[in-house]
CSV table of C-alpha atoms in Angstrom, one decimal:
chain,number,residue,atom,x,y,z
G,222,UNK,CA,12.4,-38.4,22.1
G,223,UNK,CA,9.9,-35.5,21.8
G,224,UNK,CA,6.3,-36.3,22.4
G,225,UNK,CA,4.2,-37.4,19.3
G,226,UNK,CA,1.0,-35.8,18.2
G,227,UNK,CA,-1.5,-38.6,17.5
G,228,UNK,CA,-5.1,-39.2,16.4
G,229,UNK,CA,-6.5,-42.1,18.4
G,230,UNK,CA,-9.8,-43.6,17.1
G,231,UNK,CA,-12.2,-45.5,19.3
G,232,UNK,CA,-10.8,-43.5,22.3
G,233,UNK,CA,-13.9,-44.0,24.5
G,234,UNK,CA,-13.4,-47.8,24.5
G,235,UNK,CA,-11.9,-50.2,27.0
G,236,UNK,CA,-8.4,-50.0,25.5
G,237,UNK,CA,-8.7,-46.4,24.2
G,238,UNK,CA,-9.2,-44.8,27.6
G,239,UNK,CA,-6.2,-46.5,29.0
G,240,UNK,CA,-4.1,-45.8,25.9
G,241,UNK,CA,-4.7,-42.0,26.0
G,242,UNK,CA,-3.8,-41.9,29.7
G,243,UNK,CA,-0.7,-44.0,29.1
G,244,UNK,CA,0.5,-41.8,26.2
G,245,UNK,CA,-0.3,-38.6,28.0
G,246,UNK,CA,1.9,-39.7,31.0
G,247,UNK,CA,4.8,-40.2,28.5
G,248,UNK,CA,4.5,-36.8,26.9
G,249,UNK,CA,2.4,-37.6,23.9
G,250,UNK,CA,-0.8,-35.7,23.0
G,251,UNK,CA,-3.3,-35.2,20.3
G,252,UNK,CA,-6.9,-35.9,19.3
G,253,UNK,CA,-9.1,-38.6,20.8
G,254,UNK,CA,-12.1,-39.4,18.7
G,255,UNK,CA,-15.3,-41.4,19.1
G,256,UNK,CA,-18.9,-41.7,18.0
G,257,UNK,CA,-19.5,-39.5,21.0
G,258,UNK,CA,-16.9,-37.0,22.3
G,259,UNK,CA,-14.4,-38.6,24.6
G,260,UNK,CA,-14.5,-36.8,28.0
G,261,UNK,CA,-12.2,-36.4,31.1
G,262,UNK,CA,-9.1,-36.4,28.9
G,263,UNK,CA,-5.6,-35.7,30.3
G,264,UNK,CA,-3.7,-32.5,29.6
G,265,UNK,CA,-2.5,-32.4,26.0
G,266,UNK,CA,-5.5,-34.2,24.6
G,267,UNK,CA,-8.8,-33.0,23.3
G,268,UNK,CA,-11.9,-35.0,22.2
G,269,UNK,CA,-13.7,-34.7,18.9
G,270,UNK,CA,-16.5,-36.6,17.2
G,271,UNK,CA,-15.2,-39.0,14.6
G,272,UNK,CA,-17.5,-37.7,11.8
G,273,UNK,CA,-16.3,-34.2,12.4
G,274,UNK,CA,-12.6,-35.2,12.1
G,275,UNK,CA,-13.5,-37.3,9.0
G,276,UNK,CA,-15.4,-34.5,7.3
G,277,UNK,CA,-12.3,-33.5,5.3
G,278,UNK,CA,-11.6,-30.5,7.6
G,279,UNK,CA,-7.9,-29.9,8.1
G,280,UNK,CA,-6.4,-31.9,11.1
G,281,UNK,CA,-6.9,-30.0,14.3
G,282,UNK,CA,-3.1,-29.8,14.7
G,283,UNK,CA,0.0,-31.3,13.2
G,284,UNK,CA,-0.3,-35.1,13.4
G,285,UNK,CA,2.5,-37.8,13.4
G,286,UNK,CA,0.3,-40.9,13.2
G,287,UNK,CA,-3.1,-42.4,13.4
G,288,UNK,CA,-3.8,-45.2,16.0
G,289,UNK,CA,-6.9,-47.0,14.8
G,290,UNK,CA,-8.7,-48.8,17.6
G,291,UNK,CA,-12.4,-48.5,16.4
G,292,UNK,CA,-14.0,-52.0,16.4
G,293,UNK,CA,-17.3,-53.8,16.6
G,294,UNK,CA,-16.6,-57.0,18.5
G,295,UNK,CA,-18.1,-60.5,17.9
G,296,UNK,CA,-21.6,-61.0,19.1
G,297,UNK,CA,-23.1,-64.2,20.5
G,298,UNK,CA,-25.5,-64.7,17.7
G,299,UNK,CA,-25.1,-62.6,14.5
G,300,UNK,CA,-28.1,-61.6,12.4
G,301,UNK,CA,-27.5,-60.5,8.8
G,302,UNK,CA,-27.9,-56.9,10.0
G,303,UNK,CA,-25.2,-57.5,12.6
G,304,UNK,CA,-22.8,-58.9,10.0
G,305,UNK,CA,-23.4,-55.9,7.7
G,306,UNK,CA,-22.8,-53.5,10.6
G,307,UNK,CA,-19.7,-55.3,11.6
G,308,UNK,CA,-18.3,-55.1,8.1
G,309,UNK,CA,-19.2,-51.4,7.9
G,310,UNK,CA,-17.4,-50.6,11.2
G,311,UNK,CA,-14.4,-53.0,11.0
G,312,UNK,CA,-13.6,-52.7,7.2
G,313,UNK,CA,-15.4,-49.6,6.1
G,314,UNK,CA,-14.2,-47.6,9.1
G,315,UNK,CA,-10.6,-48.6,8.6
G,316,UNK,CA,-10.8,-47.5,4.9
G,317,UNK,CA,-12.3,-44.2,6.0
G,318,UNK,CA,-9.4,-43.5,8.3
G,319,UNK,CA,-6.9,-44.6,5.6
G,320,UNK,CA,-8.5,-42.2,3.2
G,321,UNK,CA,-8.4,-39.4,5.7
G,322,UNK,CA,-4.7,-40.1,6.3
G,323,UNK,CA,-4.1,-40.0,2.6
G,324,UNK,CA,-6.0,-36.7,2.2
G,325,UNK,CA,-3.9,-35.1,4.9
G,326,UNK,CA,-0.6,-36.6,3.8
G,327,UNK,CA,-0.1,-38.6,6.9
G,328,UNK,CA,2.3,-41.5,6.4
G,329,UNK,CA,2.1,-43.5,9.6
G,330,UNK,CA,-0.8,-45.7,10.5
G,331,UNK,CA,-1.1,-48.2,13.4
G,332,UNK,CA,-3.9,-50.6,13.2
G,333,UNK,CA,-5.1,-52.7,16.2
G,334,UNK,CA,-6.3,-55.9,14.7
G,335,UNK,CA,-7.0,-59.3,16.4
G,336,UNK,CA,-5.6,-62.8,16.5
G,337,UNK,CA,-9.0,-63.8,15.1
G,338,UNK,CA,-7.9,-62.4,11.7
G,339,UNK,CA,-6.0,-65.6,11.1
G,340,UNK,CA,-6.7,-69.4,11.3
G,341,UNK,CA,-5.2,-71.5,14.0
G,342,UNK,CA,-5.9,-75.2,13.2
G,343,UNK,CA,-2.9,-76.5,15.2
G,344,UNK,CA,-3.6,-74.4,18.3
G,345,UNK,CA,-0.5,-72.2,17.8
G,346,UNK,CA,-0.3,-69.5,15.1
G,347,UNK,CA,2.5,-67.1,14.2
G,348,UNK,CA,2.1,-63.9,12.2
G,349,UNK,CA,2.4,-65.8,8.9
G,350,UNK,CA,-0.8,-67.8,9.5
G,351,UNK,CA,-3.5,-67.8,6.8
G,352,UNK,CA,-6.2,-65.2,6.9
G,353,UNK,CA,-9.6,-66.2,8.4
G,354,UNK,CA,-12.3,-66.9,5.8
G,355,UNK,CA,-15.3,-68.2,7.7
G,356,UNK,CA,-15.9,-66.4,11.0
G,357,UNK,CA,-17.3,-62.9,10.1
G,358,UNK,CA,-15.4,-61.0,12.8
G,359,UNK,CA,-12.1,-62.6,11.9
G,360,UNK,CA,-12.7,-62.3,8.2
G,361,UNK,CA,-13.5,-58.6,8.5
G,362,UNK,CA,-10.4,-58.0,10.5
G,363,UNK,CA,-8.4,-59.8,7.9
G,364,UNK,CA,-10.0,-57.6,5.2
G,365,UNK,CA,-9.1,-54.5,7.2
G,366,UNK,CA,-5.5,-55.6,7.5
G,367,UNK,CA,-5.4,-56.0,3.7
G,368,UNK,CA,-6.7,-52.5,3.3
G,369,UNK,CA,-3.8,-51.3,5.4
G,370,UNK,CA,-1.3,-53.2,3.3
G,371,UNK,CA,-2.7,-51.8,0.1
G,372,UNK,CA,-2.5,-48.3,1.6
G,373,UNK,CA,1.2,-48.8,2.4
G,374,UNK,CA,2.0,-50.3,-1.0
G,375,UNK,CA,0.7,-47.2,-2.7
G,376,UNK,CA,3.5,-44.9,-1.4
G,377,UNK,CA,7.0,-46.1,-0.5
G,378,UNK,CA,7.2,-43.5,2.3
G,379,UNK,CA,4.3,-44.8,4.2
G,380,UNK,CA,4.6,-46.8,7.4
G,381,UNK,CA,2.1,-49.1,9.0
G,382,UNK,CA,2.1,-51.6,11.9
G,383,UNK,CA,-0.6,-54.1,12.4
G,384,UNK,CA,-0.9,-55.4,16.0
G,385,UNK,CA,-2.9,-58.6,16.3
G,386,UNK,CA,-4.2,-58.5,19.9
G,387,UNK,CA,-5.0,-61.6,21.9
G,388,UNK,CA,-8.2,-61.2,23.9
G,389,UNK,CA,-7.6,-58.3,26.2
G,390,UNK,CA,-8.5,-58.3,29.9
G,391,UNK,CA,-8.4,-55.9,32.7
G,392,UNK,CA,-10.7,-54.1,35.2
G,393,UNK,CA,-13.9,-53.1,33.6
G,394,UNK,CA,-13.8,-55.5,30.7
G,395,UNK,CA,-17.1,-57.4,30.2
G,396,UNK,CA,-15.9,-60.0,27.7
G,397,UNK,CA,-15.6,-63.7,28.0
G,398,UNK,CA,-12.9,-63.8,30.6
G,399,UNK,CA,-14.9,-61.6,33.0
G,400,UNK,CA,-17.8,-64.1,32.6
G,401,UNK,CA,-15.3,-66.9,33.3
G,402,UNK,CA,-14.1,-65.0,36.5
G,403,UNK,CA,-17.7,-64.7,37.7
G,404,UNK,CA,-18.3,-68.4,37.3
G,405,UNK,CA,-15.2,-69.1,39.4
G,406,UNK,CA,-16.1,-66.5,42.1
G,407,UNK,CA,-19.6,-67.9,42.4
G,408,UNK,CA,-18.4,-71.5,42.7
G,409,UNK,CA,-20.1,-72.5,39.5
G,410,UNK,CA,-18.6,-75.1,37.1
G,411,UNK,CA,-16.1,-73.3,34.9
G,412,UNK,CA,-13.8,-76.0,33.5
G,413,UNK,CA,-14.4,-78.8,31.0
G,414,UNK,CA,-12.5,-81.9,32.1
G,415,UNK,CA,-9.1,-81.0,33.5
G,416,UNK,CA,-9.1,-77.6,31.9
G,417,UNK,CA,-5.7,-78.0,30.3
G,418,UNK,CA,-6.4,-76.0,27.1
G,419,UNK,CA,-4.1,-73.0,26.9
G,420,UNK,CA,-5.2,-69.6,25.7
G,421,UNK,CA,-3.2,-66.5,24.8
G,422,UNK,CA,-4.4,-63.4,26.6
G,423,UNK,CA,-3.3,-59.8,26.8
G,424,UNK,CA,-3.3,-57.5,29.8
G,425,UNK,CA,-4.7,-54.1,29.0
G,426,UNK,CA,-1.5,-52.5,30.4
G,427,UNK,CA,0.6,-54.7,28.1
G,428,UNK,CA,-1.6,-53.8,25.2
G,429,UNK,CA,-1.1,-50.0,25.5
G,430,UNK,CA,2.6,-50.4,26.3
G,431,UNK,CA,3.0,-52.4,23.1
G,432,UNK,CA,1.3,-49.6,21.1
G,433,UNK,CA,3.6,-47.0,22.6
G,434,UNK,CA,6.6,-49.2,21.9
G,435,UNK,CA,6.0,-49.8,18.2
G,436,UNK,CA,4.9,-46.2,17.5
G,437,UNK,CA,8.4,-45.2,18.2
G,438,UNK,CA,10.0,-47.7,15.9
G,439,UNK,CA,7.9,-47.3,12.7
G,440,UNK,CA,9.8,-47.6,9.4
G,441,UNK,CA,8.5,-47.5,5.8
G,442,UNK,CA,6.6,-50.6,4.9
G,443,UNK,CA,4.2,-52.8,6.8
G,444,UNK,CA,5.0,-55.0,9.9
G,445,UNK,CA,2.6,-57.4,11.6
G,446,UNK,CA,3.0,-58.5,15.3
G,447,UNK,CA,1.1,-60.8,17.5
G,448,UNK,CA,0.6,-59.2,20.9
G,449,UNK,CA,0.0,-61.4,23.9
G,450,UNK,CA,1.3,-62.0,27.4
G,451,UNK,CA,4.5,-64.1,27.3
G,452,UNK,CA,3.0,-67.2,28.9
G,453,UNK,CA,-0.3,-68.8,27.7
G,454,UNK,CA,-2.0,-70.2,30.9
G,455,UNK,CA,-4.3,-73.1,30.9
G,456,UNK,CA,-8.0,-72.6,31.9
G,457,UNK,CA,-7.2,-74.5,35.1
G,458,UNK,CA,-4.3,-72.1,35.9
G,459,UNK,CA,-6.5,-69.1,35.1
G,460,UNK,CA,-9.3,-70.4,37.4
G,461,UNK,CA,-6.8,-71.1,40.2
G,462,UNK,CA,-5.4,-67.6,39.9
G,463,UNK,CA,-8.9,-66.1,40.1
G,464,UNK,CA,-10.0,-68.3,43.0
G,465,UNK,CA,-6.8,-67.4,45.0
G,466,UNK,CA,-7.2,-63.7,44.3
G,467,UNK,CA,-10.9,-63.7,45.5
G,468,UNK,CA,-10.7,-66.3,48.2
G,469,UNK,CA,-13.3,-68.3,46.1
G,470,UNK,CA,-13.9,-72.1,46.3
G,471,UNK,CA,-11.7,-74.4,44.4
G,472,UNK,CA,-12.7,-74.3,40.7
G,473,UNK,CA,-15.2,-76.9,39.6
G,474,UNK,CA,-15.3,-78.8,36.3
G,475,UNK,CA,-17.8,-80.6,34.1
G,476,UNK,CA,-17.0,-83.9,32.5
G,477,UNK,CA,-16.1,-83.6,28.8
G,478,UNK,CA,-19.0,-85.9,27.7
G,479,UNK,CA,-21.5,-83.9,29.7
G,480,UNK,CA,-20.2,-80.7,28.2
G,481,UNK,CA,-20.4,-82.1,24.7
G,482,UNK,CA,-24.1,-83.1,25.2
G,483,UNK,CA,-24.9,-79.6,26.5
G,484,UNK,CA,-23.1,-78.1,23.5
G,485,UNK,CA,-25.2,-80.1,21.1
G,486,UNK,CA,-28.3,-79.1,22.9
G,487,UNK,CA,-27.2,-75.4,22.7
G,488,UNK,CA,-26.6,-75.8,19.0
G,489,UNK,CA,-30.1,-77.2,18.5
G,490,UNK,CA,-31.7,-74.4,20.5
G,491,UNK,CA,-29.9,-71.8,18.5
G,492,UNK,CA,-31.0,-73.3,15.3
G,493,UNK,CA,-34.6,-73.4,16.3
G,494,UNK,CA,-34.8,-70.1,18.2
G,495,UNK,CA,-32.4,-68.1,16.0
G,496,UNK,CA,-30.6,-66.6,19.0
G,497,UNK,CA,-27.6,-67.4,21.1
G,498,UNK,CA,-27.5,-70.0,23.9
G,499,UNK,CA,-25.3,-69.8,27.0
G,500,UNK,CA,-23.3,-72.9,25.8
G,501,UNK,CA,-22.8,-74.3,22.4
G,502,UNK,CA,-20.1,-76.1,20.3
G,503,UNK,CA,-18.2,-72.8,19.7
G,504,UNK,CA,-17.9,-72.2,23.5
G,505,UNK,CA,-16.9,-75.9,24.0
G,506,UNK,CA,-14.1,-75.5,21.5
G,507,UNK,CA,-13.0,-72.3,23.2
G,508,UNK,CA,-12.7,-74.2,26.6
G,509,UNK,CA,-11.0,-77.4,25.2
G,510,UNK,CA,-8.7,-76.3,22.3
G,511,UNK,CA,-5.4,-74.4,22.6
G,512,UNK,CA,-5.5,-70.9,21.1
G,513,UNK,CA,-1.9,-69.7,21.4
G,514,UNK,CA,-0.4,-66.8,19.5
G,515,UNK,CA,3.3,-66.3,20.4
G,516,UNK,CA,4.5,-62.8,20.6
G,517,UNK,CA,8.2,-63.7,20.1
G,518,UNK,CA,8.6,-61.3,17.1
G,519,UNK,CA,7.4,-58.4,19.3
G,520,UNK,CA,9.8,-59.4,22.1
G,521,UNK,CA,12.7,-59.6,19.7
G,522,UNK,CA,11.8,-56.1,18.6
G,523,UNK,CA,12.6,-55.0,22.2
G,524,UNK,CA,9.2,-55.0,23.8
G,525,UNK,CA,9.2,-55.8,27.5
G,526,UNK,CA,5.8,-56.5,29.1
G,527,UNK,CA,5.0,-54.2,32.0
G,528,UNK,CA,2.5,-56.5,33.8
G,529,UNK,CA,2.7,-60.2,34.7
G,530,UNK,CA,-0.3,-62.2,33.6
G,531,UNK,CA,-1.1,-63.5,37.1
G,532,UNK,CA,-1.0,-60.0,38.5
G,533,UNK,CA,-3.3,-58.7,35.8
G,534,UNK,CA,-5.8,-61.6,36.1
G,535,UNK,CA,-5.9,-61.1,39.9
G,536,UNK,CA,-6.6,-57.4,39.5
G,537,UNK,CA,-9.4,-58.1,37.0
G,538,UNK,CA,-10.9,-60.8,39.3
G,539,UNK,CA,-11.0,-58.5,42.3
G,540,UNK,CA,-12.7,-55.9,40.2
G,541,UNK,CA,-15.3,-58.4,39.1
G,542,UNK,CA,-15.9,-59.5,42.7
G,543,UNK,CA,-16.3,-55.9,43.8
G,544,UNK,CA,-18.9,-55.3,41.0
G,545,UNK,CA,-20.7,-58.5,42.1
G,546,UNK,CA,-21.0,-57.1,45.6
G,547,UNK,CA,-22.3,-53.8,44.3
G,548,UNK,CA,-25.0,-55.5,42.3
G,549,UNK,CA,-26.4,-57.3,45.3
């Protein structure tokens, strides 16, 4: 298959940088956009400011599809201004790129969403799960998904794929799993009870490979896929993998009742201070409730993960350990 010409939004981000490199290595090229110009791009790619591309100027070159990665992630404690900005970026930004695609008669759009766009009351959620209504980040992701569906419905020749990513990990990521790895490496308590809650995760390499895979299979209409590593490990298994990779002490745990007391204290501090606390009921639920999003549908569509979870977790953990040494 000949290489595609793509517009990748959010190309300066944790996933975007890896995606552009991955696509370039497989003969694809195009335009990488960001709020600042992406730099150090591989051959076949050039960087442009998002507002310049969106200014209704003609596309810089023929384009086969838009890959929309732009996102504002969840913050520990959201202010009303944060919520408004999150809606502007995650919903408004998606609508901007859909309008741009319409103006330039592009008919293929790949949207990277999140498993947070749907509810998961039972601990396991397929693609058909109900849309999130309460959590702002999840709600805005669900609204952006709906905008994509409406765009597809307006023209029978349009194609869209919505990829709901599980939390993505890899070297350089500073999200919750990196913080968890630091706790393990430093020998601090990292588990609640036996740590048996399972959590779907997604290696960055598997994330970009999934994007590449579905780009080549787009058909008219809209498809939704969960994207996660095949096996959801428990927190105890994750901690063990991190400890083994970094020669760290055996993972330590906090009794459930003690964690519950600390979570209530954190909730009270947040209510009084109006800012986030290191541990609250939300964090307790994360550590004690399953959050599994099977990617069976994607596997049935022919996708084969390129990285084993344990290998990816070990690589991330070693990166975190190296950063800890540099910081000392």
